[in-house]
Tab-separated table of C-alpha atoms in Angstrom:
chain	number	residue	atom	x	y	z
A	948	UNK	CA	16.060	44.629	9.602
A	949	UNK	CA	14.788	41.047	10.138
A	950	UNK	CA	16.100	38.335	7.823
A	951	UNK	CA	13.887	37.268	4.957
A	952	UNK	CA	14.220	34.105	2.905
A	953	UNK	CA	12.339	33.079	-0.234
A	954	UNK	CA	11.651	29.450	-1.159
A	955	UNK	CA	9.995	28.320	-4.371
A	956	UNK	CA	8.953	24.656	-4.185
A	957	UNK	CA	7.327	22.570	-6.905
A	958	UNK	CA	5.200	19.540	-6.138
A	959	UNK	CA	4.469	20.906	-2.676
A	960	UNK	CA	0.917	19.598	-2.257
A	961	UNK	CA	1.923	16.121	-1.064
A	962	UNK	CA	4.779	13.794	-0.203
A	963	UNK	CA	8.308	15.115	0.137
A	964	UNK	CA	7.391	18.525	-1.277
A	965	UNK	CA	4.700	19.168	1.294
A	966	UNK	CA	6.902	17.876	4.113
A	967	UNK	CA	9.675	20.290	3.103
A	968	UNK	CA	7.216	23.162	2.875
A	969	UNK	CA	5.795	22.376	6.329
A	970	UNK	CA	9.277	22.406	7.846
A	971	UNK	CA	10.098	25.700	6.127
A	972	UNK	CA	7.070	27.462	7.617
A	973	UNK	CA	9.308	29.497	9.889
A	974	UNK	CA	9.294	33.222	10.756
A	975	UNK	CA	11.084	35.228	8.089
A	976	UNK	CA	10.329	32.732	5.316
A	977	UNK	CA	8.141	33.345	2.275
A	978	UNK	CA	7.112	30.130	0.528
A	979	UNK	CA	5.780	30.046	-3.013
A	980	UNK	CA	4.466	26.520	-3.557
A	981	UNK	CA	3.658	25.396	-7.095
A	982	UNK	CA	1.469	22.336	-7.681
A	983	UNK	CA	-1.517	21.254	-9.725
A	984	UNK	CA	-3.678	21.640	-6.622
A	985	UNK	CA	-3.403	23.635	-3.428
A	986	UNK	CA	-2.893	21.768	-0.169
A	987	UNK	CA	-5.465	22.563	2.571
A	988	UNK	CA	-3.178	20.759	5.031
A	989	UNK	CA	-0.287	23.062	4.185
A	990	UNK	CA	-2.522	26.121	4.464
A	991	UNK	CA	-3.616	24.907	7.893
A	992	UNK	CA	-0.014	24.493	9.015
A	993	UNK	CA	0.786	28.018	7.823
A	994	UNK	CA	-2.146	29.423	9.793
A	995	UNK	CA	-0.895	27.677	12.942
A	996	UNK	CA	2.640	28.995	12.383
A	997	UNK	CA	1.426	32.517	13.103
A	998	UNK	CA	2.894	35.871	12.111
A	999	UNK	CA	6.149	36.195	10.239
A	1000	UNK	CA	5.361	33.255	7.960
A	1001	UNK	CA	4.089	33.811	4.426
A	1002	UNK	CA	2.651	31.074	2.219
A	1003	UNK	CA	1.494	31.390	-1.372
A	1004	UNK	CA	0.092	28.406	-3.278
A	1005	UNK	CA	-0.173	28.495	-7.040
A	1006	UNK	CA	-2.199	25.978	-8.987
A	1007	UNK	CA	0.037	25.386	-11.990
A	1008	UNK	CA	0.376	22.312	-14.197
A	1009	UNK	CA	4.071	21.700	-14.823
A	1010	UNK	CA	3.145	19.651	-17.874
A	1011	UNK	CA	2.982	23.149	-19.431
A	1012	UNK	CA	6.500	24.226	-18.404
A	1013	UNK	CA	6.706	27.263	-20.695
A	1014	UNK	CA	3.686	28.839	-19.029
A	1015	UNK	CA	4.961	27.913	-15.549
A	1016	UNK	CA	8.384	29.423	-16.193
A	1017	UNK	CA	6.905	32.638	-17.584
A	1018	UNK	CA	4.684	32.995	-14.526
A	1019	UNK	CA	7.612	32.489	-12.151
A	1020	UNK	CA	9.830	34.900	-14.090
A	1021	UNK	CA	7.168	37.631	-14.063
A	1022	UNK	CA	6.484	37.188	-10.345
A	1023	UNK	CA	10.167	37.321	-9.427
A	1024	UNK	CA	10.617	40.441	-11.567
A	1025	UNK	CA	7.883	42.134	-9.516
A	1026	UNK	CA	9.712	41.540	-6.205
A	1027	UNK	CA	12.042	43.953	-4.419
A	1028	UNK	CA	15.563	42.674	-5.117
A	1029	UNK	CA	16.730	44.082	-1.766
A	1030	UNK	CA	14.160	42.247	0.331
A	1031	UNK	CA	15.568	38.730	0.560
A	1032	UNK	CA	18.739	37.543	2.259
A	1033	UNK	CA	18.443	34.333	0.279
A	1034	UNK	CA	16.346	32.874	-2.521
A	1035	UNK	CA	16.067	29.159	-3.167
A	1036	UNK	CA	14.346	27.189	-5.919
A	1037	UNK	CA	13.507	23.574	-5.040
A	1038	UNK	CA	12.560	21.534	-8.114
A	1039	UNK	CA	10.800	18.636	-6.441
A	1040	UNK	CA	7.919	17.680	-8.757
A	1041	UNK	CA	8.224	14.509	-10.815
A	1042	UNK	CA	6.267	11.481	-11.994
A	1043	UNK	CA	6.966	7.777	-12.441
A	1044	UNK	CA	3.990	7.502	-14.782
A	1045	UNK	CA	2.846	3.995	-15.645
A	1046	UNK	CA	5.831	1.629	-15.308
A	1047	UNK	CA	6.264	-0.350	-18.517
A	1048	UNK	CA	8.928	-1.244	-21.078
A	1049	UNK	CA	9.595	1.633	-23.444
A	1050	UNK	CA	8.192	-0.386	-26.345
A	1051	UNK	CA	4.832	-0.602	-24.544
A	1052	UNK	CA	4.684	2.964	-23.233
A	1053	UNK	CA	2.089	5.453	-24.446
A	1054	UNK	CA	3.465	8.469	-26.295
A	1055	UNK	CA	1.513	10.890	-24.117
A	1056	UNK	CA	2.813	9.326	-20.902
A	1057	UNK	CA	6.412	9.542	-22.097
A	1058	UNK	CA	6.037	13.163	-23.139
A	1059	UNK	CA	4.399	14.168	-19.865
A	1060	UNK	CA	7.044	12.415	-17.739
A	1061	UNK	CA	9.827	14.324	-19.494
A	1062	UNK	CA	7.983	17.653	-19.445
A	1063	UNK	CA	7.344	17.445	-15.709
A	1064	UNK	CA	10.562	15.691	-14.713
A	1065	UNK	CA	13.136	17.460	-16.873
A	1066	UNK	CA	11.795	20.266	-19.039
A	1067	UNK	CA	9.975	22.034	-16.195
A	1068	UNK	CA	12.964	22.007	-13.792
A	1069	UNK	CA	15.242	23.305	-16.538
A	1070	UNK	CA	12.889	26.117	-17.572
A	1071	UNK	CA	12.132	27.079	-13.968
A	1072	UNK	CA	15.846	27.134	-13.166
A	1073	UNK	CA	16.471	29.387	-16.150
A	1074	UNK	CA	13.662	31.716	-15.072
A	1075	UNK	CA	14.856	31.804	-11.460
A	1076	UNK	CA	18.503	32.434	-12.277
A	1077	UNK	CA	17.747	35.119	-14.822
A	1078	UNK	CA	15.205	36.986	-12.706
A	1079	UNK	CA	17.341	36.971	-9.537
A	1080	UNK	CA	20.703	37.704	-11.168
A	1081	UNK	CA	20.938	41.175	-9.601
A	1082	UNK	CA	19.477	40.222	-6.224
A	1083	UNK	CA	21.697	40.888	-3.237
A	1084	UNK	CA	21.124	37.618	-1.371
A	1085	UNK	CA	22.491	34.096	-1.643
A	1086	UNK	CA	20.850	32.082	-4.411
A	1087	UNK	CA	20.493	28.308	-4.499
A	1088	UNK	CA	18.852	25.722	-6.740
A	1089	UNK	CA	18.053	22.316	-5.259
A	1090	UNK	CA	16.978	19.703	-7.775
A	1091	UNK	CA	15.437	16.589	-6.229
A	1092	UNK	CA	16.964	13.745	-8.204
A	1093	UNK	CA	16.965	9.991	-7.650
A	1094	UNK	CA	19.256	6.999	-7.550
A	1095	UNK	CA	17.456	5.924	-10.731
A	1096	UNK	CA	19.116	8.815	-12.515
A	1097	UNK	CA	22.437	7.107	-11.803
A	1098	UNK	CA	21.455	3.431	-11.899
A	1099	UNK	CA	19.131	2.292	-14.664
A	1100	UNK	CA	16.021	0.199	-14.067
A	1101	UNK	CA	13.847	-1.522	-16.633
A	1102	UNK	CA	10.337	-0.192	-17.224
A	1103	UNK	CA	11.434	3.188	-15.831
A	1104	UNK	CA	13.125	4.699	-18.900
A	1105	UNK	CA	11.370	8.116	-18.781
A	1106	UNK	CA	11.944	8.583	-15.051
A	1107	UNK	CA	15.570	7.437	-15.313
A	1108	UNK	CA	16.125	9.739	-18.292
A	1109	UNK	CA	14.537	12.737	-16.575
A	1110	UNK	CA	16.638	12.325	-13.434
A	1111	UNK	CA	19.855	11.662	-15.367
A	1112	UNK	CA	19.150	14.786	-17.416
A	1113	UNK	CA	18.518	16.754	-14.223
A	1114	UNK	CA	21.877	15.606	-12.843
A	1115	UNK	CA	23.759	16.602	-15.964
A	1116	UNK	CA	22.108	19.972	-16.545
A	1117	UNK	CA	22.943	20.741	-12.907
A	1118	UNK	CA	26.606	20.037	-13.646
A	1119	UNK	CA	26.487	22.382	-16.646
A	1120	UNK	CA	24.721	25.172	-14.741
A	1121	UNK	CA	27.211	24.831	-11.864
A	1122	UNK	CA	30.021	25.612	-14.318
A	1123	UNK	CA	28.146	28.632	-15.661
A	1124	UNK	CA	27.294	30.037	-12.244
A	1125	UNK	CA	30.834	29.535	-10.922
A	1126	UNK	CA	32.010	32.025	-13.533
A	1127	UNK	CA	29.218	34.567	-12.918
A	1128	UNK	CA	29.098	37.440	-10.404
A	1129	UNK	CA	26.971	36.390	-7.427
A	1130	UNK	CA	26.655	32.973	-9.036
A	1131	UNK	CA	24.047	30.621	-7.657
A	1132	UNK	CA	24.896	27.295	-6.092
A	1133	UNK	CA	23.129	24.291	-7.569
A	1134	UNK	CA	22.852	20.656	-6.474
A	1135	UNK	CA	20.964	17.723	-7.932
A	1136	UNK	CA	20.345	15.660	-4.808
A	1137	UNK	CA	19.219	12.059	-4.405
A	1138	UNK	CA	16.995	12.131	-1.281
A	1139	UNK	CA	17.007	8.437	-0.407
A	1140	UNK	CA	14.024	6.083	-0.643
A	1141	UNK	CA	10.809	7.646	0.639
A	1142	UNK	CA	7.350	6.264	1.358
A	1143	UNK	CA	5.347	8.477	-1.001
A	1144	UNK	CA	2.590	8.066	-3.574
A	1145	UNK	CA	5.277	7.214	-6.130
A	1146	UNK	CA	6.217	4.172	-4.053
A	1147	UNK	CA	2.566	3.172	-3.917
A	1148	UNK	CA	2.409	3.391	-7.712
A	1149	UNK	CA	5.497	1.219	-8.109
A	1150	UNK	CA	4.271	-1.391	-5.636
A	1151	UNK	CA	0.926	-1.511	-7.411
A	1152	UNK	CA	2.345	-1.794	-10.930
A	1153	UNK	CA	1.867	-4.862	-13.108
A	1154	UNK	CA	4.513	-7.489	-12.286
A	1155	UNK	CA	4.545	-8.404	-15.965
A	1156	UNK	CA	5.324	-4.862	-17.102
A	1157	UNK	CA	7.514	-4.001	-14.105
A	1158	UNK	CA	9.620	-6.981	-12.956
A	1159	UNK	CA	11.342	-4.904	-10.224
A	1160	UNK	CA	8.005	-4.419	-8.468
A	1161	UNK	CA	8.942	-7.015	-5.826
A	1162	UNK	CA	11.976	-4.945	-4.840
A	1163	UNK	CA	9.754	-2.024	-3.875
A	1164	UNK	CA	7.299	-4.293	-2.059
A	1165	UNK	CA	10.210	-5.696	-0.032
A	1166	UNK	CA	11.504	-2.247	0.916
A	1167	UNK	CA	8.078	-1.366	2.316
A	1168	UNK	CA	7.678	-4.658	4.174
A	1169	UNK	CA	11.183	-4.436	5.649
A	1170	UNK	CA	10.737	-0.858	6.852
A	1171	UNK	CA	13.496	0.570	4.660
A	1172	UNK	CA	11.553	3.631	3.536
A	1173	UNK	CA	11.923	7.069	5.110
A	1174	UNK	CA	8.742	8.942	5.938
A	1175	UNK	CA	8.316	12.178	3.961
A	1176	UNK	CA	8.979	14.175	7.148
A	1177	UNK	CA	12.202	12.308	7.912
A	1178	UNK	CA	13.414	12.624	4.326
A	1179	UNK	CA	12.511	16.334	4.238
A	1180	UNK	CA	14.578	16.987	7.361
A	1181	UNK	CA	17.584	15.276	5.749
A	1182	UNK	CA	17.178	17.209	2.489
A	1183	UNK	CA	16.822	20.574	4.224
A	1184	UNK	CA	19.827	19.802	6.408
A	1185	UNK	CA	21.822	19.192	3.225
A	1186	UNK	CA	20.494	22.432	1.722
A	1187	UNK	CA	21.809	24.326	4.762
A	1188	UNK	CA	25.290	22.795	4.582
A	1189	UNK	CA	28.187	25.217	4.155
A	1190	UNK	CA	29.532	23.078	1.322
A	1191	UNK	CA	26.215	23.064	-0.581
A	1192	UNK	CA	27.112	23.302	-4.266
A	1193	UNK	CA	30.625	21.911	-3.966
A	1194	UNK	CA	29.388	18.724	-5.637
A	1195	UNK	CA	26.603	19.560	-8.109
A	1196	UNK	CA	25.422	15.935	-8.142
A	1197	UNK	CA	25.116	14.507	-4.651
A	1198	UNK	CA	23.284	12.150	-2.311
A	1199	UNK	CA	21.623	13.156	0.956
A	1200	UNK	CA	23.712	10.459	2.656
A	1201	UNK	CA	27.037	12.004	1.544
A	1202	UNK	CA	29.262	12.889	4.531
A	1203	UNK	CA	29.781	16.554	5.362
């Protein structure tokens, strides 16, 4: 029986998420990609990959995490638990919003940043772990974190808070799963600095509201940003490590 691996990836229509999805379009893999919009580019890559590759793209707004989690839970419950040798959830979606001091931030922007960046990953992780508890294969959760979850930056309070919360809920879930039969392995991983739309937003932010803007401009000018494809290869290499899950909060640059 050929091997079969399931990957659920949020924020897969662009940037790091799409780059990971493109690299996972391999025979034996089923990808369920969850984003606000489908990616024609990703669909084209899947068509070129040929037989043995399955791609599903859901249009789902993670700003409504309860609905997203319910949809994932129901879909997983409809799958054959014997089919997959492994199942992996990659919580990649996030937003930097409009960089500004907390005192100047709009209530709606703050709420959306935390729903997408923290509430959705937590609810999706709960849905994934619960629905796959009796599955035979290896189960993993990869949360895409950030150095800003571990080192604070002004005018980025919601993003910092979401990533710090992601790190810490990963630690808690790692303890729970370590004590469970067929427990999943979970890691909240900082992927390095990547040249994505988020970086464009930060470089284009108001210098008055975001004093660290010049730092991000310098990183771009000095060529210190990974391309999404390069970063995706590093992240997926970490995901495949034998010691994945040993440290629930990690950095892609950590030695093996």
